[in-house]
mmCIF file of C-alpha atoms and ligand atoms in Angstrom:
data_model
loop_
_atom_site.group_PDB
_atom_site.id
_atom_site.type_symbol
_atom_site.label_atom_id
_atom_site.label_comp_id
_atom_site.label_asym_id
_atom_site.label_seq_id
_atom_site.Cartn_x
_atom_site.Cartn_y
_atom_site.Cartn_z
ATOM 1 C CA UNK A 704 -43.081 8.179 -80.577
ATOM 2 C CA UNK A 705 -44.544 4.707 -80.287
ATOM 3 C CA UNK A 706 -48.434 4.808 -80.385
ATOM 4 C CA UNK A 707 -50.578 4.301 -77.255
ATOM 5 C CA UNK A 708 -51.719 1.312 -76.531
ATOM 6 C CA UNK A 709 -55.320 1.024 -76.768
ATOM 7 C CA UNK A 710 -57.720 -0.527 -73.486
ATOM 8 C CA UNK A 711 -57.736 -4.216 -74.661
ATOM 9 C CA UNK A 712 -53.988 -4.277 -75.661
ATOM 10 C CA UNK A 713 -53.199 -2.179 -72.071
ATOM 11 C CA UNK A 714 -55.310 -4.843 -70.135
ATOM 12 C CA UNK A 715 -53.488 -8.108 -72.751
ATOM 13 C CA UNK A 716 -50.107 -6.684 -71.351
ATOM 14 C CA UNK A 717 -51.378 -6.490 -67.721
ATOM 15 C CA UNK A 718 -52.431 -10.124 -67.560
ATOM 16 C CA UNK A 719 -49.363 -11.361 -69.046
ATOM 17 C CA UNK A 720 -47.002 -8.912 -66.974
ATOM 18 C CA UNK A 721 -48.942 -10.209 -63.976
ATOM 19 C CA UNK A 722 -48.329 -13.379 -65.183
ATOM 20 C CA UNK A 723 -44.607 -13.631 -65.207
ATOM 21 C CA UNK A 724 -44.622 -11.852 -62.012
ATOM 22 C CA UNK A 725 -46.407 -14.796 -60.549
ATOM 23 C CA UNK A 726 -43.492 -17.180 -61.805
ATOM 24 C CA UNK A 727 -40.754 -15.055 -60.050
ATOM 25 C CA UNK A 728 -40.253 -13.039 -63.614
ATOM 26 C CA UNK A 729 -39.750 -9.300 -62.587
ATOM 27 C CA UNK A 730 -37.258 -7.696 -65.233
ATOM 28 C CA UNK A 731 -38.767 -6.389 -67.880
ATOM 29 C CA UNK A 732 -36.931 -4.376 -70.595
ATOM 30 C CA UNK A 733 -35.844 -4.180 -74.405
ATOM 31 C CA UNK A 734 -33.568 -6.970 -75.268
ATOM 32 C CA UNK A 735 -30.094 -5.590 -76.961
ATOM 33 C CA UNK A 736 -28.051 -7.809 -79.324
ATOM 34 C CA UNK A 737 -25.492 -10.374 -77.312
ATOM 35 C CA UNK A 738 -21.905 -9.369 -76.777
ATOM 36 C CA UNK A 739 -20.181 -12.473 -78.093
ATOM 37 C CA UNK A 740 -16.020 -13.209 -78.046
ATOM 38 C CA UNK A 741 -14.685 -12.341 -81.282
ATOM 39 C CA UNK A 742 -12.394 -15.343 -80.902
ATOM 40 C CA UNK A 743 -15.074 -17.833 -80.916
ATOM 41 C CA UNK A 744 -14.638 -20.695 -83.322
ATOM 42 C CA UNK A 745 -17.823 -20.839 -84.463
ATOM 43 C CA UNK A 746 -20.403 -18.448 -86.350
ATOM 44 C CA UNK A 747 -22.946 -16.357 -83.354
ATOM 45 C CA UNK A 748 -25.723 -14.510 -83.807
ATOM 46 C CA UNK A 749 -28.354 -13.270 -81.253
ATOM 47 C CA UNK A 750 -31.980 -13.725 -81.329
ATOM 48 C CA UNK A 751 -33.367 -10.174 -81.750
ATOM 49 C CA UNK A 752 -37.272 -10.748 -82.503
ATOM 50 C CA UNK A 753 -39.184 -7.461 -84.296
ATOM 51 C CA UNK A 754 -41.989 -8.108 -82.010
ATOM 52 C CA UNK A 755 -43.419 -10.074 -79.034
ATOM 53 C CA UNK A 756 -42.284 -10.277 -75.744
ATOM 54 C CA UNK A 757 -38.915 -11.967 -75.402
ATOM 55 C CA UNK A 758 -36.484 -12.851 -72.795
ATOM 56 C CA UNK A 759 -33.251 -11.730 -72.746
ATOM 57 C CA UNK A 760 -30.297 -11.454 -70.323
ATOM 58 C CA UNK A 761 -26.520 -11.374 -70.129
ATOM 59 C CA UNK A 762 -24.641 -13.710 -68.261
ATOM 60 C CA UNK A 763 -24.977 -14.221 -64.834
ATOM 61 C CA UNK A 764 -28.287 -11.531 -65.019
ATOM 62 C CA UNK A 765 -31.312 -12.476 -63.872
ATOM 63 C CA UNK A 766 -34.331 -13.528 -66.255
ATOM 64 C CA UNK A 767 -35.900 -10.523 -67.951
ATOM 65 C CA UNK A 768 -39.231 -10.301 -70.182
ATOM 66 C CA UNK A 769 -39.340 -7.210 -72.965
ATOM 67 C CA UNK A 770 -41.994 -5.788 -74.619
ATOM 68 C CA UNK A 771 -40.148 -4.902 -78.027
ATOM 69 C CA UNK A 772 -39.225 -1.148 -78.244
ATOM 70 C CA UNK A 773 -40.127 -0.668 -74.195
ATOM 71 C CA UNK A 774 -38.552 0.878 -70.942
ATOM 72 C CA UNK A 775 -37.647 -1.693 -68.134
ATOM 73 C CA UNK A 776 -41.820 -2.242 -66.877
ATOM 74 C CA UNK A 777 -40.703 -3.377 -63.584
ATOM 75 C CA UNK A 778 -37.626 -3.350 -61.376
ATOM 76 C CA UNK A 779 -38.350 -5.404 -58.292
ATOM 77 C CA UNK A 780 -35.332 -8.335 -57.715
ATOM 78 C CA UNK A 781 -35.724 -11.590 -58.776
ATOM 79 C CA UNK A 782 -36.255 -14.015 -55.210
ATOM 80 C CA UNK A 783 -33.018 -16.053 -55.551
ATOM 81 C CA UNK A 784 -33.482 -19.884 -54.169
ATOM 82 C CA UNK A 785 -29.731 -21.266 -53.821
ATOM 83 C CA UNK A 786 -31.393 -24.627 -53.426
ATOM 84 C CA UNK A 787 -31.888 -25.670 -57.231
ATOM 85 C CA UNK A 788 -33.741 -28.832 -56.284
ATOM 86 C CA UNK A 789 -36.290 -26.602 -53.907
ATOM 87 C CA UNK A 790 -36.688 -24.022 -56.669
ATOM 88 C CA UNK A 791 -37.714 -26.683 -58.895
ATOM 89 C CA UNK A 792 -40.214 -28.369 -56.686
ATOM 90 C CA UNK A 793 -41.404 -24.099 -56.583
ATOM 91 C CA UNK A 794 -42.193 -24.136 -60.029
ATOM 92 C CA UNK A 795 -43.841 -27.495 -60.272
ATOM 93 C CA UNK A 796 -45.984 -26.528 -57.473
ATOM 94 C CA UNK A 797 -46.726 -22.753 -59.288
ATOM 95 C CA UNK A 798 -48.093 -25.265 -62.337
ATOM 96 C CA UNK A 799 -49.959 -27.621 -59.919
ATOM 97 C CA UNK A 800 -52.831 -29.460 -61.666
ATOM 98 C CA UNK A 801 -52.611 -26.937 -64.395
ATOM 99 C CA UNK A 802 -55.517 -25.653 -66.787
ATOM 100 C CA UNK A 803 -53.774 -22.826 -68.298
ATOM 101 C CA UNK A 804 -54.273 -23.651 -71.605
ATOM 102 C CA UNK A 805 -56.653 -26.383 -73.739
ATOM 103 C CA UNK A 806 -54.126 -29.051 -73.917
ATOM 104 C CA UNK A 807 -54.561 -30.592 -70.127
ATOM 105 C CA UNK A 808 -58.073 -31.665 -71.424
ATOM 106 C CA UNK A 809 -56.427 -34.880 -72.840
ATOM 107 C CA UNK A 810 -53.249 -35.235 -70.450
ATOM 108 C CA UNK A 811 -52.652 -38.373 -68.288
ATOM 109 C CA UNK A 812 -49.516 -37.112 -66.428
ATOM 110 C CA UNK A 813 -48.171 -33.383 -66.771
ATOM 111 C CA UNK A 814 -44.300 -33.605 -68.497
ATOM 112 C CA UNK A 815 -42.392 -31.455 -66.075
ATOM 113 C CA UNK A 816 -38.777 -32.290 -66.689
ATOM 114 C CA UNK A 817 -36.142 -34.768 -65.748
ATOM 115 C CA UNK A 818 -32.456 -34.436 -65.058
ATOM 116 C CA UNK A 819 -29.380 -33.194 -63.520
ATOM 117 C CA UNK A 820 -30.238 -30.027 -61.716
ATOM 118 C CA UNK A 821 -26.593 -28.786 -62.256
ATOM 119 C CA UNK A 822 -26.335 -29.812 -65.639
ATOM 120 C CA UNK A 823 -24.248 -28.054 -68.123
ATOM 121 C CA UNK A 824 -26.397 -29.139 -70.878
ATOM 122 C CA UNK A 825 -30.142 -28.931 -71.195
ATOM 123 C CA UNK A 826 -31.855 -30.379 -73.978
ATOM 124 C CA UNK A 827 -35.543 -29.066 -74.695
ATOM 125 C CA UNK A 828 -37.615 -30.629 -76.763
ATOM 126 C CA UNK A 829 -41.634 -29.580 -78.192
ATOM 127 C CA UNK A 830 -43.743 -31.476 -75.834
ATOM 128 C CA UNK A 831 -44.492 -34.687 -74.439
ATOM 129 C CA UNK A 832 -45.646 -37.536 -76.939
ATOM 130 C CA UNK A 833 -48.092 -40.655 -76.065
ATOM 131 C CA UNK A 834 -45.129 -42.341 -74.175
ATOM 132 C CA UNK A 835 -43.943 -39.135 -72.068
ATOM 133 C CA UNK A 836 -47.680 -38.556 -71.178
ATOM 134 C CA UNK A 837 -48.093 -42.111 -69.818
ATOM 135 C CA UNK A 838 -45.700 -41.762 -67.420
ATOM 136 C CA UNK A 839 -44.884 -38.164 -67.156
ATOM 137 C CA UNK A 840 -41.314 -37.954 -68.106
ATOM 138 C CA UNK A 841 -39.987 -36.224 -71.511
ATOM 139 C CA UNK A 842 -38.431 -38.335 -74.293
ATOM 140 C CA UNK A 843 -38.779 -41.995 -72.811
ATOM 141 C CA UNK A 844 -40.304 -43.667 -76.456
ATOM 142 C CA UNK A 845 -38.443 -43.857 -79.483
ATOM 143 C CA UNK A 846 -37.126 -40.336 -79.967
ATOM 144 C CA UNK A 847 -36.553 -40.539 -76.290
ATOM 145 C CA UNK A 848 -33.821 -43.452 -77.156
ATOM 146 C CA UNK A 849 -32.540 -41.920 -79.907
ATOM 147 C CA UNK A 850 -31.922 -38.843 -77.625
ATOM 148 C CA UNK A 851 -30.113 -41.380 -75.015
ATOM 149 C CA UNK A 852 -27.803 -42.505 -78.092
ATOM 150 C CA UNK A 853 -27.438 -38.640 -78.996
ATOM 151 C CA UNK A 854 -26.148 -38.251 -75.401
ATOM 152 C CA UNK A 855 -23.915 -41.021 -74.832
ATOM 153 C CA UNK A 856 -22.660 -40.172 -77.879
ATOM 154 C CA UNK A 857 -21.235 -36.716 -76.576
ATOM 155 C CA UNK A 858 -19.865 -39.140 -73.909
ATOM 156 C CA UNK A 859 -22.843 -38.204 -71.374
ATOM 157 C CA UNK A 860 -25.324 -40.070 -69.914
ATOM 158 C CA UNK A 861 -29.103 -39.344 -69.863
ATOM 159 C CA UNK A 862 -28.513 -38.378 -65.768
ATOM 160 C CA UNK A 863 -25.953 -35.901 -66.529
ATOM 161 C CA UNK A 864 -28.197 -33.468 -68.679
ATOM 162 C CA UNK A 865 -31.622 -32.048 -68.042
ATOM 163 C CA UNK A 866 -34.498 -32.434 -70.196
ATOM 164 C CA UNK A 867 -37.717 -30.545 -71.001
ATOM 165 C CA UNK A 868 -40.153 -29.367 -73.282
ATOM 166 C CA UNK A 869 -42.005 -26.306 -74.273
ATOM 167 C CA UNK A 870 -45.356 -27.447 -73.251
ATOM 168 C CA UNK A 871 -45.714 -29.852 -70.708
ATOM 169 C CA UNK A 872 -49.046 -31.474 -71.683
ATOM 170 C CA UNK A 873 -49.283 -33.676 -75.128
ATOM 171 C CA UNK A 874 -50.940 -31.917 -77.346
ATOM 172 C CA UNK A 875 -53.688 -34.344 -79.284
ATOM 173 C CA UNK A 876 -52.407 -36.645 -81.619
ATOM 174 C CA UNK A 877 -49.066 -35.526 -81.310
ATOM 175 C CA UNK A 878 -49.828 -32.351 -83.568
ATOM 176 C CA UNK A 879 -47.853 -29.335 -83.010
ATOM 177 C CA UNK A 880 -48.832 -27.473 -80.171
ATOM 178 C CA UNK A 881 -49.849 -24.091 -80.811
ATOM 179 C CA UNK A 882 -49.000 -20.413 -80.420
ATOM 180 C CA UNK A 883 -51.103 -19.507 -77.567
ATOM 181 C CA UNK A 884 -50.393 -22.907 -76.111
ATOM 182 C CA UNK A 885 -46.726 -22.284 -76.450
ATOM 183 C CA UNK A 886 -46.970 -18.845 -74.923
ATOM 184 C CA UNK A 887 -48.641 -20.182 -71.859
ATOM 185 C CA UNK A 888 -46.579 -22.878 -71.055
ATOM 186 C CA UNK A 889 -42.939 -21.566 -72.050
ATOM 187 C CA UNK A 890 -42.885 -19.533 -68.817
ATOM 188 C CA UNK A 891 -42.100 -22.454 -66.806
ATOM 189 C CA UNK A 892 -40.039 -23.709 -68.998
ATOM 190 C CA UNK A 893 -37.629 -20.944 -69.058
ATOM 191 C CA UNK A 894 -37.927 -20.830 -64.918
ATOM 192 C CA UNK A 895 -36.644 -23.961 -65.475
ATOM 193 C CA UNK A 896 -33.640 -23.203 -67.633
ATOM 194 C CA UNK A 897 -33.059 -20.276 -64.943
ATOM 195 C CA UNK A 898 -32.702 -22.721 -62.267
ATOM 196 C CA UNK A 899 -30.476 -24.933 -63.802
ATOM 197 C CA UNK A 900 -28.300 -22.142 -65.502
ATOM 198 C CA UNK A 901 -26.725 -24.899 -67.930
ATOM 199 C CA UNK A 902 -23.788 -23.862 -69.918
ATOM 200 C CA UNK A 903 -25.266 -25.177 -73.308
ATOM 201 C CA UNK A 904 -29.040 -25.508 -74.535
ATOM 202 C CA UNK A 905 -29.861 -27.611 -77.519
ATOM 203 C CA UNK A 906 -32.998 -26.850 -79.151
ATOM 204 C CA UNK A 907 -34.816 -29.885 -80.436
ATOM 205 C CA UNK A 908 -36.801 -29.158 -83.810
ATOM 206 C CA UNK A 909 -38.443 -26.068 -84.908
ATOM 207 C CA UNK A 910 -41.088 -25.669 -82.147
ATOM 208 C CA UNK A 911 -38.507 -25.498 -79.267
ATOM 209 C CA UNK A 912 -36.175 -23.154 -81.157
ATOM 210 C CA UNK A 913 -38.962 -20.842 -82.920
ATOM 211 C CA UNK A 914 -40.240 -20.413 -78.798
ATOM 212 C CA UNK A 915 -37.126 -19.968 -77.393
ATOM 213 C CA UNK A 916 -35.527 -17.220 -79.889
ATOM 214 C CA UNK A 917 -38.921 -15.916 -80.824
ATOM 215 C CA UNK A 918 -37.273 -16.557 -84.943
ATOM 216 C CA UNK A 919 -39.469 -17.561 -87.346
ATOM 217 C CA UNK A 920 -36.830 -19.143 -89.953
ATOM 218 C CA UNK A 921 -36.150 -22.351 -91.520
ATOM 219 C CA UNK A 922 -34.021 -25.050 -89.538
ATOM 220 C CA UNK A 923 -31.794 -24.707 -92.025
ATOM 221 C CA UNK A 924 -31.197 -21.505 -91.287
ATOM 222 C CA UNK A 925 -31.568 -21.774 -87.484
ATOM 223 C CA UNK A 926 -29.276 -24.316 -87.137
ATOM 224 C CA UNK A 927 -25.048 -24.336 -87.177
ATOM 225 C CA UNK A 928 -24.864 -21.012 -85.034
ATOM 226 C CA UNK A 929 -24.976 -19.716 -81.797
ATOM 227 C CA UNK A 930 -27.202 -17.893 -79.680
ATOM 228 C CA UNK A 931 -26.809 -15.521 -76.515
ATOM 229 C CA UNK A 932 -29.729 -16.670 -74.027
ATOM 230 C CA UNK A 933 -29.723 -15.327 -70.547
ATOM 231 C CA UNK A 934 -26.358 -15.921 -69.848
ATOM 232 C CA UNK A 935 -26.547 -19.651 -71.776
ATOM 233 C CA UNK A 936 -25.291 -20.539 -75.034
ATOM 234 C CA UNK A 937 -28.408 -22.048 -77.642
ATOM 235 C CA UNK A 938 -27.789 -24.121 -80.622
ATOM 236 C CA UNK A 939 -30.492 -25.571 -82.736
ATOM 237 C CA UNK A 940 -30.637 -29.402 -84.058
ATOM 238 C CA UNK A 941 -33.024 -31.808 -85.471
ATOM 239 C CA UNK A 942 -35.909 -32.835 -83.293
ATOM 240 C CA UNK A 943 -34.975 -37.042 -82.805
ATOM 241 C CA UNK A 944 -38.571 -37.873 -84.100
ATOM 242 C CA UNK A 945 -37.775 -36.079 -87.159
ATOM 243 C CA UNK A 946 -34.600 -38.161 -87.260
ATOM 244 C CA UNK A 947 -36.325 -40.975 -87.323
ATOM 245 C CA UNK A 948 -37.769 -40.369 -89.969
ATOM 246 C CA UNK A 949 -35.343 -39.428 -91.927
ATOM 247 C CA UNK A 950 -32.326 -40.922 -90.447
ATOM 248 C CA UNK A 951 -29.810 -38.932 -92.922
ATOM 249 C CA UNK A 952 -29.756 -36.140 -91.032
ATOM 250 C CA UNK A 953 -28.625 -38.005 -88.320
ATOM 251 C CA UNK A 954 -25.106 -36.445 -89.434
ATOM 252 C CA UNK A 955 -26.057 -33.032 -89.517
ATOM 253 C CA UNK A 956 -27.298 -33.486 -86.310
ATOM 254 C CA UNK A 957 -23.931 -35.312 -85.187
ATOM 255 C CA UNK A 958 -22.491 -31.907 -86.499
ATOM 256 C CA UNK A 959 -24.551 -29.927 -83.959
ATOM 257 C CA UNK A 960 -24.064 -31.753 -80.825
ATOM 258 C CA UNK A 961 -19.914 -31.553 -81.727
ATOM 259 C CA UNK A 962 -20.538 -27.538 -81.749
ATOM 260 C CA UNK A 963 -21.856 -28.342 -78.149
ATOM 261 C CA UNK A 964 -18.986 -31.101 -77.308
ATOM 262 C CA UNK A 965 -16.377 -28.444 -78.128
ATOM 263 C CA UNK A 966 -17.981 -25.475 -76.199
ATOM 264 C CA UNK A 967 -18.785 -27.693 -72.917
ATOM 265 C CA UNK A 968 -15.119 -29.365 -73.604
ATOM 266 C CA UNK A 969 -16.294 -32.858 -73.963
ATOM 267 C CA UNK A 970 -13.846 -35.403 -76.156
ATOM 268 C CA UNK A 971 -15.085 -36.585 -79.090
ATOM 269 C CA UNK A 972 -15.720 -40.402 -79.102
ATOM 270 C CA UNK A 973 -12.912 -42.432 -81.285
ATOM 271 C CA UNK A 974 -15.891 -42.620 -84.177
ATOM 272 C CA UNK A 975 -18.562 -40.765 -84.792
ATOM 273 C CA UNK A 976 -22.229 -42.528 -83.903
ATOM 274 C CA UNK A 977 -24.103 -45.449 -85.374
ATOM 275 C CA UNK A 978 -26.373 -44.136 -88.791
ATOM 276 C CA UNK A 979 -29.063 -46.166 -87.931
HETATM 277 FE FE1 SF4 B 829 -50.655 -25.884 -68.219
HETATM 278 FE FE2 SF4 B 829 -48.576 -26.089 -69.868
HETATM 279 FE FE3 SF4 B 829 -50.254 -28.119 -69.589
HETATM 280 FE FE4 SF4 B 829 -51.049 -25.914 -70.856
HETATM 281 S S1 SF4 B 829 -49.430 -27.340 -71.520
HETATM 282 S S2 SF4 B 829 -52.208 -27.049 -69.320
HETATM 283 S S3 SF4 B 829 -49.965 -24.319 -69.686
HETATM 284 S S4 SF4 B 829 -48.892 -27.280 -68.005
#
């Protein structure tokens, strides 16, 4: 029998349930390891956290939230807007001029996301940097044009994917944003990934894949596999900042985005991209 939970844990749940309710999150239920072909050509696991709240969903189903070792909390349907575009704009205007969480004290412009609302392949990155806040668009400095190289690379162009990040406010000095920061923002962000439904997601760096799985492991580890999430396939890579720093990786990295180019059926270019 799990133990009771006590008046300040009860009243932590409510918020948060209420919370995701608010965003058009109304499944809530125990998330159950992915069903994945046995034929498929590369290695899959599924992202089965010990603890925490985590979204889970087969394909096609609609977005669900789990506390771990819990019954379904609620059962109401999730609205369904046909109109990606207008479901979009709905989540932008649920964040408004948001002050969920400490990090819109030093935002210019709030990083929503850019892209191809029918994309088949989302990228999503940590959150916005000094560029990205100035004008309010994820990766448009450096990284951002080492991303555009990653892209055209797969034989894509920046217009054909969508982009986002966890948070959507730059945390200060670029540090890594936080737990609680993370846990406040990634709601939208995975409205977001709902709307677009895209085939393949591509975790950027740590931060990205540590929210999205709810995995606390090295990238080492996290990366050169497969995961089942809500009816997309996840694969983890190198963050393009971190690339730039150390630009040797840029082949592992290479290595990742082919696991993508293969599942999405995209044709390798004749050579592999520039090392520098
Ligand atoms: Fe709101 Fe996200 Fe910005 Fe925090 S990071 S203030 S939750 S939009």
């Amino acid at each position: 029998m799990p133990k009771p939970l006590d008046d300040a844990a009860r009243k932590q749940l409510a918020d948060r349930v209420n919370y995701y309710r608010e965003l058009g999150i109304h499944y809530f239920y125990r998330r159950e390891p992915a069903d994945l072909p046995a034929s498929s050509p590369v290695p899959e696991i599924s992202a089965a956290p010990p603890s925490s709240p985590h979204l889970d969903a087969g394909p096609g189903a609609p977005m669900t939230l789990a506390p771990a070792g819990g019954e379904p909390l609620l059962h109401s349907p999730l609205p369904v807007i046909p109109d990606k575009p207008a479901a979009l704009k709905l989540i932008r205007e649920e964040i408004g001029d948001c002050t969920r969480c400490r990090l819109h004290k030093g935002r210019t412009k709030l990083v929503f996301g850019v892209g191809n609302v029918n994309a088949d392949l989302m990228f999503v990155g940590e959150g916005p940097g000094a560029d990205e806040d100035a004008q309010g668009e994820p990766f448009v400095g450096r990284a951002g044009q080492l991303l555009n190289s990653m892209i055209s690379a797969m034989g894509l162009k920046r217009e054909d994917v969508y982009i986002a990040n966890v948070v959507k406010c730059r945390p200060p000095g670029n540090r890594t944003p936080e737990k609680d920061e993370c846990d406040t923002c990634s709601p939208f962000l995975l409205r977001q990934i709902e709307v677009v439904k895209p085939k393949v997601i591509v975790a950027l760096g740590a931060v990205a894949a540590k929210n999205l799985l709810a995995i606390h492991d090295s990238m080492a580890n996290l990366r050169g596999r497969w995961y089942d999430f809500h009816g997309s396939r996840l694969l983890v890579t190198y963050h393009p900042a971190y690339l730039l720093r150390d630009p040797r990786q840029k082949k592992e990295a290479w290595k990742d985005l082919q696991m993508a180019m293969k599942v999405l059926g995209l044709k390798p270019p004749a050579k592999a991209p520039q090392e520098s």
